[in-house]
mmCIF file of C-alpha atoms in Angstrom:
data_model
loop_
_atom_site.group_PDB
_atom_site.id
_atom_site.type_symbol
_atom_site.label_atom_id
_atom_site.label_comp_id
_atom_site.label_asym_id
_atom_site.label_seq_id
_atom_site.Cartn_x
_atom_site.Cartn_y
_atom_site.Cartn_z
ATOM 1 C CA MET A 1 -0.144 0.054 0.089
ATOM 2 C CA ALA A 2 1.747 3.197 -0.780
ATOM 3 C CA SER A 3 1.959 6.705 2.073
ATOM 4 C CA ALA A 4 1.129 8.560 -0.640
ATOM 5 C CA VAL A 5 -0.120 8.769 -4.411
ATOM 6 C CA VAL A 6 1.436 11.898 -6.651
ATOM 7 C CA ALA A 7 0.395 12.616 -10.276
ATOM 8 C CA THR A 8 1.911 14.896 -12.567
ATOM 9 C CA PHE A 9 -0.619 15.919 -16.002
ATOM 10 C CA HIS A 10 1.464 17.156 -18.400
ATOM 11 C CA THR A 11 -2.256 17.886 -19.901
ATOM 12 C CA VAL A 12 -5.051 18.687 -18.833
ATOM 13 C CA VAL A 13 -8.192 18.714 -21.136
ATOM 14 C CA HIS A 14 -10.977 21.605 -21.115
ATOM 15 C CA LYS A 15 -14.424 19.919 -19.317
ATOM 16 C CA GLN A 16 -15.377 20.968 -22.663
ATOM 17 C CA SER A 17 -13.849 19.735 -25.005
ATOM 18 C CA THR A 18 -13.699 16.619 -27.001
ATOM 19 C CA ALA A 19 -11.789 14.514 -25.103
ATOM 20 C CA SER A 20 -13.275 11.110 -23.822
ATOM 21 C CA GLN A 21 -15.861 10.887 -20.769
ATOM 22 C CA GLU A 22 -13.133 8.398 -18.928
ATOM 23 C CA ARG A 23 -10.319 11.563 -19.609
ATOM 24 C CA LEU A 24 -12.761 14.046 -17.681
ATOM 25 C CA GLU A 25 -13.099 11.937 -14.555
ATOM 26 C CA THR A 26 -10.257 10.624 -14.199
ATOM 27 C CA GLN A 27 -9.527 14.578 -13.158
ATOM 28 C CA ARG A 28 -12.296 15.104 -12.133
ATOM 29 C CA ARG A 29 -11.759 12.883 -9.432
ATOM 30 C CA ALA A 30 -8.257 14.000 -8.838
ATOM 31 C CA SER A 31 -8.903 15.558 -5.300
ATOM 32 C CA ARG A 32 -8.441 11.581 -4.069
ATOM 33 C CA LEU A 33 -4.371 11.896 -4.958
ATOM 34 C CA HIS A 34 -1.979 13.765 -2.609
ATOM 35 C CA ALA A 35 -0.612 15.908 -5.121
ATOM 36 C CA ILE A 36 -1.246 17.073 -8.723
ATOM 37 C CA ILE A 37 2.121 18.393 -10.375
ATOM 38 C CA THR A 38 0.933 20.737 -13.313
ATOM 39 C CA HIS A 39 3.135 22.632 -15.792
ATOM 40 C CA SER A 40 1.498 25.711 -16.166
ATOM 41 C CA ILE A 41 -1.830 27.849 -14.623
ATOM 42 C CA LEU A 42 -3.891 27.340 -17.155
ATOM 43 C CA MET A 43 -3.266 23.674 -16.443
ATOM 44 C CA GLU A 44 -3.713 24.474 -12.624
ATOM 45 C CA PHE A 45 -6.787 26.917 -13.134
ATOM 46 C CA GLU A 46 -8.625 24.541 -15.307
ATOM 47 C CA LEU A 47 -8.191 21.559 -12.580
ATOM 48 C CA GLN A 48 -9.348 23.974 -9.721
ATOM 49 C CA ALA A 49 -12.610 24.954 -12.967
ATOM 50 C CA GLN A 50 -13.341 21.327 -12.583
ATOM 51 C CA GLY A 51 -14.376 21.180 -8.994
ATOM 52 C CA VAL A 52 -10.500 19.332 -8.179
ATOM 53 C CA ASP A 53 -9.629 20.790 -4.457
ATOM 54 C CA PRO A 54 -6.880 23.576 -5.284
ATOM 55 C CA SER A 55 -4.796 22.827 -2.503
ATOM 56 C CA VAL A 56 -4.018 19.533 -3.969
ATOM 57 C CA ILE A 57 -2.424 21.456 -7.037
ATOM 58 C CA VAL A 58 0.988 22.331 -7.556
ATOM 59 C CA LYS A 59 2.191 24.174 -10.238
ATOM 60 C CA ILE A 60 6.025 22.847 -11.022
ATOM 61 C CA PRO A 61 7.578 24.353 -14.385
ATOM 62 C CA HIS A 62 8.456 21.959 -16.775
ATOM 63 C CA GLY A 63 12.695 21.625 -16.434
ATOM 64 C CA THR A 64 14.897 24.059 -19.068
ATOM 65 C CA LEU A 65 18.903 23.041 -20.021
ATOM 66 C CA VAL A 66 20.841 25.394 -20.488
ATOM 67 C CA ASN A 67 22.294 24.524 -24.222
ATOM 68 C CA PRO A 68 25.537 22.985 -24.137
ATOM 69 C CA TYR A 69 26.919 24.462 -27.552
ATOM 70 C CA LEU A 70 26.262 28.225 -27.274
ATOM 71 C CA GLY A 71 30.021 29.964 -28.196
ATOM 72 C CA TYR A 72 30.669 26.996 -30.777
ATOM 73 C CA PRO A 73 31.045 28.552 -34.736
ATOM 74 C CA ARG A 74 27.885 28.857 -36.190
ATOM 75 C CA HIS A 75 30.134 26.968 -39.310
ATOM 76 C CA ARG A 76 30.931 23.867 -37.275
ATOM 77 C CA LEU A 77 27.882 23.421 -36.240
ATOM 78 C CA ALA A 78 26.326 24.299 -39.373
ATOM 79 C CA GLU A 79 28.125 21.768 -41.263
ATOM 80 C CA LYS A 80 27.301 18.816 -38.137
ATOM 81 C CA LEU A 81 24.028 19.173 -39.268
ATOM 82 C CA GLY A 82 24.546 19.322 -42.710
ATOM 83 C CA VAL A 83 22.857 22.807 -43.313
ATOM 84 C CA GLU A 84 24.787 25.506 -45.735
ATOM 85 C CA VAL A 85 24.440 28.795 -43.882
ATOM 86 C CA GLU A 86 26.006 32.770 -44.456
ATOM 87 C CA ASP A 87 27.131 34.295 -41.730
ATOM 88 C CA SER A 88 25.527 37.964 -42.992
ATOM 89 C CA GLU A 89 21.764 35.933 -42.769
ATOM 90 C CA LEU A 90 19.339 36.552 -39.865
ATOM 91 C CA LEU A 91 19.032 32.974 -39.390
ATOM 92 C CA LEU A 92 15.612 31.680 -37.641
ATOM 93 C CA VAL A 93 14.452 28.155 -36.753
ATOM 94 C CA THR A 94 11.275 25.824 -35.838
ATOM 95 C CA PRO A 95 12.637 23.133 -34.744
ATOM 96 C CA GLY A 96 10.776 19.758 -33.348
ATOM 97 C CA PHE A 97 7.970 17.119 -34.797
ATOM 98 C CA LEU A 98 6.589 18.743 -38.219
ATOM 99 C CA ARG A 99 2.766 18.605 -37.041
ATOM 100 C CA PRO A 100 0.187 20.162 -38.171
ATOM 101 C CA ASP A 101 0.064 21.834 -35.296
ATOM 102 C CA LYS A 102 2.803 23.801 -35.402
ATOM 103 C CA GLY A 103 1.439 26.415 -37.885
ATOM 104 C CA LEU A 104 4.013 25.089 -40.881
ATOM 105 C CA ASP A 105 1.494 27.365 -43.506
ATOM 106 C CA ILE A 106 1.024 29.536 -41.606
ATOM 107 C CA LEU A 107 5.066 30.494 -40.908
ATOM 108 C CA ALA A 108 5.345 29.649 -44.632
ATOM 109 C CA SER A 109 2.693 32.368 -45.479
ATOM 110 C CA ALA A 110 4.368 34.671 -43.193
ATOM 111 C CA ALA A 111 8.390 34.106 -45.164
ATOM 112 C CA ALA A 112 6.639 35.356 -48.095
ATOM 113 C CA LEU A 113 5.907 38.635 -46.991
ATOM 114 C CA VAL A 114 8.675 39.953 -45.402
ATOM 115 C CA GLY A 115 10.946 41.822 -47.206
ATOM 116 C CA ASP A 116 14.012 41.196 -45.713
ATOM 117 C CA SER A 117 16.615 39.859 -47.819
ATOM 118 C CA ARG A 118 19.480 38.689 -45.017
ATOM 119 C CA LEU A 119 15.643 36.667 -43.611
ATOM 120 C CA ARG A 120 16.668 33.313 -43.718
ATOM 121 C CA ILE A 121 14.153 29.533 -41.496
ATOM 122 C CA VAL A 122 15.659 26.591 -41.183
ATOM 123 C CA VAL A 123 12.575 23.896 -40.087
ATOM 124 C CA ALA A 124 13.799 20.734 -39.102
ATOM 125 C CA GLY A 125 12.041 17.759 -37.637
ATOM 126 C CA GLU A 126 10.472 14.291 -38.087
ATOM 127 C CA PRO A 127 7.064 14.568 -40.412
ATOM 128 C CA MET A 128 4.185 13.620 -38.054
ATOM 129 C CA GLY A 129 0.690 13.665 -39.319
ATOM 130 C CA VAL A 130 1.252 16.365 -42.041
ATOM 131 C CA ALA A 131 0.376 15.958 -45.875
ATOM 132 C CA PRO A 132 3.467 16.649 -48.211
ATOM 133 C CA GLU A 133 1.575 20.142 -48.958
ATOM 134 C CA GLU A 134 1.763 21.287 -45.767
ATOM 135 C CA ILE A 135 5.178 21.008 -45.390
ATOM 136 C CA PRO A 136 6.574 24.588 -46.869
ATOM 137 C CA SER A 137 8.896 23.899 -49.910
ATOM 138 C CA MET A 138 12.535 23.625 -50.052
ATOM 139 C CA GLY A 139 14.446 26.293 -51.674
ATOM 140 C CA GLY A 140 13.816 30.081 -51.572
ATOM 141 C CA ARG A 141 13.404 31.622 -47.512
ATOM 142 C CA ILE A 142 12.787 28.529 -45.615
ATOM 143 C CA LYS A 143 14.969 25.374 -46.125
ATOM 144 C CA VAL A 144 13.655 22.177 -44.821
ATOM 145 C CA ILE A 145 15.078 19.769 -43.227
ATOM 146 C CA GLU A 146 13.021 16.354 -43.048
ATOM 147 C CA LYS A 147 14.717 14.171 -40.521
ATOM 148 C CA TYR A 148 14.462 13.201 -36.458
ATOM 149 C CA LEU A 149 16.218 15.377 -34.652
ATOM 150 C CA SER A 150 18.050 14.060 -31.902
ATOM 151 C CA THR A 151 18.358 16.887 -28.490
ATOM 152 C CA ASP A 152 21.526 17.541 -29.313
ATOM 153 C CA GLU A 153 20.457 17.811 -33.009
ATOM 154 C CA ILE A 154 18.237 20.251 -31.674
ATOM 155 C CA LEU A 155 20.290 22.106 -29.364
ATOM 156 C CA MET A 156 22.819 22.782 -32.069
ATOM 157 C CA LEU A 157 20.320 24.262 -34.348
ATOM 158 C CA ALA A 158 19.155 25.966 -31.501
ATOM 159 C CA ALA A 159 22.982 27.408 -30.651
ATOM 160 C CA MET A 160 23.216 28.218 -34.811
ATOM 161 C CA SER A 161 20.242 30.359 -34.488
ATOM 162 C CA ASP A 162 20.098 34.161 -34.397
ATOM 163 C CA ALA A 163 16.193 33.222 -32.899
ATOM 164 C CA ILE A 164 13.534 30.964 -32.911
ATOM 165 C CA VAL A 165 10.902 30.938 -33.615
ATOM 166 C CA LEU A 166 7.282 28.576 -32.899
ATOM 167 C CA PRO A 167 4.111 29.878 -35.120
ATOM 168 C CA TYR A 168 1.939 26.807 -32.865
ATOM 169 C CA LYS A 169 -1.728 26.973 -34.004
ATOM 170 C CA ASP A 170 -4.198 26.202 -30.698
ATOM 171 C CA ARG A 171 -5.143 23.018 -29.433
ATOM 172 C CA PRO A 172 -8.784 23.604 -29.014
ATOM 173 C CA GLY A 173 -9.246 22.101 -25.336
ATOM 174 C CA LYS A 174 -5.863 21.452 -24.019
ATOM 175 C CA TYR A 175 -3.945 22.342 -21.970
ATOM 176 C CA SER A 176 -0.280 21.397 -21.580
ATOM 177 C CA VAL A 177 3.228 22.652 -22.212
ATOM 178 C CA SER A 178 6.285 22.813 -24.853
ATOM 179 C CA GLY A 179 9.408 20.617 -23.869
ATOM 180 C CA VAL A 180 10.775 22.940 -27.641
ATOM 181 C CA LEU A 181 10.303 26.036 -26.174
ATOM 182 C CA HIS A 182 12.384 25.266 -23.059
ATOM 183 C CA LEU A 183 14.537 24.018 -24.979
ATOM 184 C CA SER A 184 14.413 27.148 -26.699
ATOM 185 C CA MET A 185 14.161 29.670 -23.501
ATOM 186 C CA GLY A 186 17.834 27.714 -22.763
ATOM 187 C CA SER A 187 19.513 28.811 -25.662
ATOM 188 C CA LEU A 188 19.266 31.877 -24.181
ATOM 189 C CA LYS A 189 18.038 33.390 -27.983
ATOM 190 C CA PRO A 190 14.747 35.623 -28.655
ATOM 191 C CA VAL A 191 11.757 33.038 -29.248
ATOM 192 C CA LEU A 192 9.168 34.584 -31.341
ATOM 193 C CA GLY A 193 5.740 32.726 -30.916
ATOM 194 C CA THR A 194 1.728 32.525 -30.903
ATOM 195 C CA ARG A 195 -0.387 32.911 -27.911
ATOM 196 C CA VAL A 196 -1.538 29.488 -27.546
ATOM 197 C CA PRO A 197 -1.317 27.564 -24.136
ATOM 198 C CA ARG A 198 1.793 25.381 -24.383
ATOM 199 C CA LEU A 199 3.835 29.038 -24.881
ATOM 200 C CA VAL A 200 1.940 30.221 -22.393
ATOM 201 C CA GLU A 201 5.499 30.879 -20.858
ATOM 202 C CA LEU A 202 6.990 32.766 -23.394
ATOM 203 C CA TYR A 203 3.755 35.257 -23.142
ATOM 204 C CA GLU A 204 3.702 35.719 -19.991
ATOM 205 C CA TYR A 205 7.808 36.925 -19.945
ATOM 206 C CA SER A 206 8.594 37.247 -23.032
ATOM 207 C CA PRO A 207 5.225 39.442 -24.328
ATOM 208 C CA MET A 208 6.805 41.152 -27.116
ATOM 209 C CA LEU A 209 7.705 39.003 -29.154
ATOM 210 C CA THR A 210 4.263 36.855 -29.930
ATOM 211 C CA VAL A 211 1.241 37.059 -32.192
ATOM 212 C CA PRO A 212 -1.788 36.580 -32.179
ATOM 213 C CA PRO A 213 -2.313 32.308 -33.973
ATOM 214 C CA ARG A 214 -3.200 31.723 -37.045
ATOM 215 C CA SER A 215 -1.775 35.510 -38.180
ATOM 216 C CA PRO A 216 1.038 35.018 -40.746
ATOM 217 C CA GLU A 217 0.878 39.171 -41.350
ATOM 218 C CA LEU A 218 1.781 39.828 -38.482
ATOM 219 C CA LEU A 219 3.754 37.321 -37.374
ATOM 220 C CA ALA A 220 5.606 38.963 -40.575
ATOM 221 C CA ARG A 221 5.695 42.394 -39.106
ATOM 222 C CA ARG A 222 7.126 40.592 -36.074
ATOM 223 C CA MET A 223 9.808 38.644 -38.318
ATOM 224 C CA GLU A 224 10.778 42.576 -40.146
ATOM 225 C CA TRP A 225 10.267 43.992 -36.474
ATOM 226 C CA LEU A 226 13.480 41.614 -35.149
ATOM 227 C CA SER A 227 15.395 41.910 -37.653
ATOM 228 C CA ARG A 228 15.666 46.084 -37.536
ATOM 229 C CA ASN A 229 15.174 45.643 -34.062
ATOM 230 C CA TYR A 230 17.673 42.300 -32.529
ATOM 231 C CA GLU A 231 18.913 44.036 -29.802
ATOM 232 C CA ILE A 232 15.676 45.554 -28.452
ATOM 233 C CA ALA A 233 14.586 42.074 -28.990
ATOM 234 C CA ALA A 234 17.345 40.048 -26.642
ATOM 235 C CA SER A 235 16.628 42.604 -24.082
ATOM 236 C CA ALA A 236 12.826 41.966 -24.410
ATOM 237 C CA SER A 237 13.718 38.984 -23.293
ATOM 238 C CA ALA A 238 15.565 38.918 -20.208
ATOM 239 C CA GLN A 239 12.970 37.880 -18.528
ATOM 240 C CA LEU A 240 11.998 34.301 -20.557
ATOM 241 C CA TYR A 241 16.686 33.619 -20.035
ATOM 242 C CA SER A 242 16.190 34.086 -16.298
ATOM 243 C CA TYR A 243 12.946 32.250 -16.225
ATOM 244 C CA ALA A 244 14.941 29.487 -17.881
ATOM 245 C CA ALA A 245 17.773 29.861 -15.152
ATOM 246 C CA ALA A 246 15.063 29.337 -12.726
ATOM 247 C CA THR A 247 13.507 26.511 -14.477
ATOM 248 C CA GLN A 248 17.260 24.366 -14.755
ATOM 249 C CA TRP A 249 16.248 20.600 -14.646
ATOM 250 C CA PRO A 250 18.431 19.813 -11.098
ATOM 251 C CA MET A 251 16.310 23.040 -9.722
ATOM 252 C CA VAL A 252 13.109 21.641 -10.852
ATOM 253 C CA ALA A 253 14.198 17.800 -9.910
ATOM 254 C CA SER A 254 14.692 19.046 -6.123
ATOM 255 C CA GLN A 255 11.497 21.163 -6.224
ATOM 256 C CA HIS A 256 9.825 17.497 -6.871
ATOM 257 C CA ILE A 257 11.513 15.455 -4.529
ATOM 258 C CA ALA A 258 10.720 18.172 -1.660
ATOM 259 C CA LEU A 259 7.612 17.571 -2.757
ATOM 260 C CA TYR A 260 7.559 13.813 -2.670
ATOM 261 C CA ARG A 261 9.343 13.756 0.763
ATOM 262 C CA GLY A 262 6.993 16.070 2.002
ATOM 263 C CA VAL A 263 3.797 14.389 1.268
ATOM 264 C CA MET A 264 4.910 11.290 2.068
ATOM 265 C CA GLU A 265 5.480 13.721 5.831
ATOM 266 C CA GLY A 266 1.938 14.597 6.101
ATOM 267 C CA LYS A 267 2.848 18.120 4.614
ATOM 268 C CA PRO A 268 -0.154 20.270 2.480
ATOM 269 C CA PRO A 269 1.317 19.947 -0.704
ATOM 270 C CA ALA A 270 0.239 23.901 -1.583
ATOM 271 C CA TYR A 271 2.800 24.661 0.726
ATOM 272 C CA TYR A 272 5.962 23.538 -1.805
ATOM 273 C CA ASN A 273 4.098 26.035 -4.972
ATOM 274 C CA TYR A 274 6.543 28.077 -5.375
ATOM 275 C CA TRP A 275 6.020 28.825 -8.676
ATOM 276 C CA ARG A 276 4.087 31.727 -9.439
#
């Protein structure tokens, strides 16, 4: 018999979503647990709205790895990845699985509207559930690498970039956070993204660099602004960089361990809810 039961909810579904009733029932019964770990305020408040006891909900963020390839020459990283990049180019990268919700069509439309000839975009990842026409065409401003990327390859791609762009579309009825965002934050580069639940931390800590989802015109304007005002964009990301440092994996792991030990000793879970 377990002395305490703690669950981590990587995804929380909205009570009016099309999710299975079994999944929603699991969330409704979550108050029976000794503690529930969520990764964002949206997830926490959605559980509260479904009647889960707030005192058992603890928000501990996703962990962040500070990129070990920072400082490596761009040409060395590009060579390892098989990408040709000029030092004079402003390089934006979109890493991770190529899925319909990643907004690749929005990115392609936005890129076509950008007038800055220095701007180049590399999209890299394994296609998952996307039709060929949904992947931006090769050549021109966008280079697509269709292959599975290891964590090291994602980190190298981010380290060689000037900025990361995450044009995600919303996933109705689902709240989660983006692991790719945390890999991007740890690379200490400006991150352009959309205001969707998975990128809520970006919206919280670097709102100037976000745009509404499904808005290629606004994304194009923000990319052009980044090109003209890179130093300002980097300064606007200062809070995001601080958040990345505060959520490094050893710190996040210590929060989990402290929570586990506390609930086994009968202490209230909310006592450990430092991430507000």
